[in-house]
CSV table of C-alpha atoms in Angstrom, one decimal:
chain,number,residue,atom,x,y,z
J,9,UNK,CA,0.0,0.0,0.0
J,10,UNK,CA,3.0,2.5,0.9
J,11,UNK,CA,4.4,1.9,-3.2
J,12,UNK,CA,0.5,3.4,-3.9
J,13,UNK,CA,1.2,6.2,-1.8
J,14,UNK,CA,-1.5,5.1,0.9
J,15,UNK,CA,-0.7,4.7,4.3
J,16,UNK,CA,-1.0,1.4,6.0
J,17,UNK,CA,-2.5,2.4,9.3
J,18,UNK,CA,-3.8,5.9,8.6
J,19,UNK,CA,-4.2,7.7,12.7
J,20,UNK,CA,-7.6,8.9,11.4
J,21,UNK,CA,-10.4,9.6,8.6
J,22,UNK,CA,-11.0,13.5,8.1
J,23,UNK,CA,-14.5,14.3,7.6
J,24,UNK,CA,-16.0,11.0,8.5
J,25,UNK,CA,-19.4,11.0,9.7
J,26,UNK,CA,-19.7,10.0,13.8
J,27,UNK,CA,-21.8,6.9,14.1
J,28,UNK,CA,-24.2,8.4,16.1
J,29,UNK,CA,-25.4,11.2,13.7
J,30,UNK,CA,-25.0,8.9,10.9
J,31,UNK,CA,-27.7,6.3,12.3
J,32,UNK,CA,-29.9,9.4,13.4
J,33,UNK,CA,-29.7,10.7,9.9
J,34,UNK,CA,-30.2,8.0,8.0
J,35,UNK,CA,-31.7,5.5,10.3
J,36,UNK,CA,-35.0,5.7,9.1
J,37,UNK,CA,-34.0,3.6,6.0
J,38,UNK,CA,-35.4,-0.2,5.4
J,39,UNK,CA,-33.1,-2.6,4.5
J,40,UNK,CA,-31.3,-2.8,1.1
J,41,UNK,CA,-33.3,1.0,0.9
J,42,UNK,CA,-30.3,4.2,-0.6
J,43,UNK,CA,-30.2,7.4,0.4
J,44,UNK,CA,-30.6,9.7,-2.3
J,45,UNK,CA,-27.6,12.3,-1.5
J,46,UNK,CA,-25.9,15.1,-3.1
J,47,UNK,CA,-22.7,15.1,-1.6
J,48,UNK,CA,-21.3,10.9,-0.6
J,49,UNK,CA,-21.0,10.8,2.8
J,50,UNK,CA,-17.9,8.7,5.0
J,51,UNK,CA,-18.1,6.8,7.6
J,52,UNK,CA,-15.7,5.3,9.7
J,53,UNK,CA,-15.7,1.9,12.4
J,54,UNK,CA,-14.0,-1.3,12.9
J,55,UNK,CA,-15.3,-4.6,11.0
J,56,UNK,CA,-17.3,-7.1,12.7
J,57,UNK,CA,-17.8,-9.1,9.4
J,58,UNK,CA,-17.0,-9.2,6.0
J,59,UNK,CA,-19.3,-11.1,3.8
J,60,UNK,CA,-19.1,-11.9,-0.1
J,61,UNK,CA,-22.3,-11.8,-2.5
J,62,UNK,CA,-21.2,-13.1,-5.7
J,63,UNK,CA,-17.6,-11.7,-7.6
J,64,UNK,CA,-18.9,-7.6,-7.0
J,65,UNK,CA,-20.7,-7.3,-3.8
J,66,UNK,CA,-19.0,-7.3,-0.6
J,67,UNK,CA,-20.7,-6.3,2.6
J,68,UNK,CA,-19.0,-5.2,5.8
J,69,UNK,CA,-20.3,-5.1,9.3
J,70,UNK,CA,-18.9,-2.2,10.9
J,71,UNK,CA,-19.3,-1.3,14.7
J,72,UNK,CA,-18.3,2.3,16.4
J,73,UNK,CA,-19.7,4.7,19.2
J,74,UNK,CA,-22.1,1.5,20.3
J,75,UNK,CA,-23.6,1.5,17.1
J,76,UNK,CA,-23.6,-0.8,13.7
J,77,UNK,CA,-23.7,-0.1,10.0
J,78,UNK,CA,-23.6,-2.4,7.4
J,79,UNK,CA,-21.6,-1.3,4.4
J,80,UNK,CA,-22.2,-2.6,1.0
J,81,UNK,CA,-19.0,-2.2,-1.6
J,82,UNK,CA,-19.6,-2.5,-4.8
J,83,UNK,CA,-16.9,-3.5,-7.2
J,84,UNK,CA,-18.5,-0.8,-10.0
J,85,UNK,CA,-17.9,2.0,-7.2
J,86,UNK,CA,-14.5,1.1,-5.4
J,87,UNK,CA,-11.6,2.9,-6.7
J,88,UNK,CA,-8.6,0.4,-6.6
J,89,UNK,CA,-8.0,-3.2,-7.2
J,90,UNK,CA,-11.4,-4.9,-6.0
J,91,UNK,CA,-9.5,-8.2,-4.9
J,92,UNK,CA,-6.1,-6.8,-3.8
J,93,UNK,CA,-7.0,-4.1,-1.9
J,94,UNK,CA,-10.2,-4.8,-1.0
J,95,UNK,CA,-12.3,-8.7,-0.7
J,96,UNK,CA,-8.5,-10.1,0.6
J,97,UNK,CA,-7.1,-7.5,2.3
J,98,UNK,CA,-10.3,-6.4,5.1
J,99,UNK,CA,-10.0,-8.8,7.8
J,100,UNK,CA,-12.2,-8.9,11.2
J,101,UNK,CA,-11.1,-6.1,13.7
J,102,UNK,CA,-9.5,-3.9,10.8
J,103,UNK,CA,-10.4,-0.2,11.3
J,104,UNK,CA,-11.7,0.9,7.5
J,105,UNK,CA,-13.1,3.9,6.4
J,106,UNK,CA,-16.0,4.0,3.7
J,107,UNK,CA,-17.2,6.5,1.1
């Protein structure tokens, strides 16, 4: 990751969303339901799970503040190589952020 210019174990994710306001914001939201947003919005937490739906889905269970989100990457969003960097790397208790 260092050769790509990232760091490894970056101390913090600037402008990521607190858990707390994220859930009141968009808790309101069934299942599988998007917000429609102008502006993407980042969140930050540790992973609880990482799950595989097919070859371009890959959902993440991410817990901070008390509170749970479930992320879903898609392969057709994520900027990078999907396998590499992403569906082999994220392992349980890895600290991620998400756009």
């Amino acid at each position: 990751m260092e050769a790509q210019g990232l760091e490894s174990f970056p101390a913090d994710f600037p402008g990521a969303m607190p858990f707390g306001e994220f859930t009141a914001k968009y808790g309101h939201l069934a299942a599988g339901e998007r917000a429609e947003e102008d502006a993407p919005v980042s969140i930050a937490g540790r992973v609880h799970g990482a799950r595989k739906a097919g070859k371009k889905l890959l959902f993440l269970d991410l817990k901070a503040d008390g509170a749970r989100v479930q992320a879903m990457c898609d392969q057709a969003h994520f900027q990078g190589d999907w396998d590499r960097d992403l569906v082999e790397r994220v392992k349980r208790g890895d600290v991620v952020g998400v756009r």
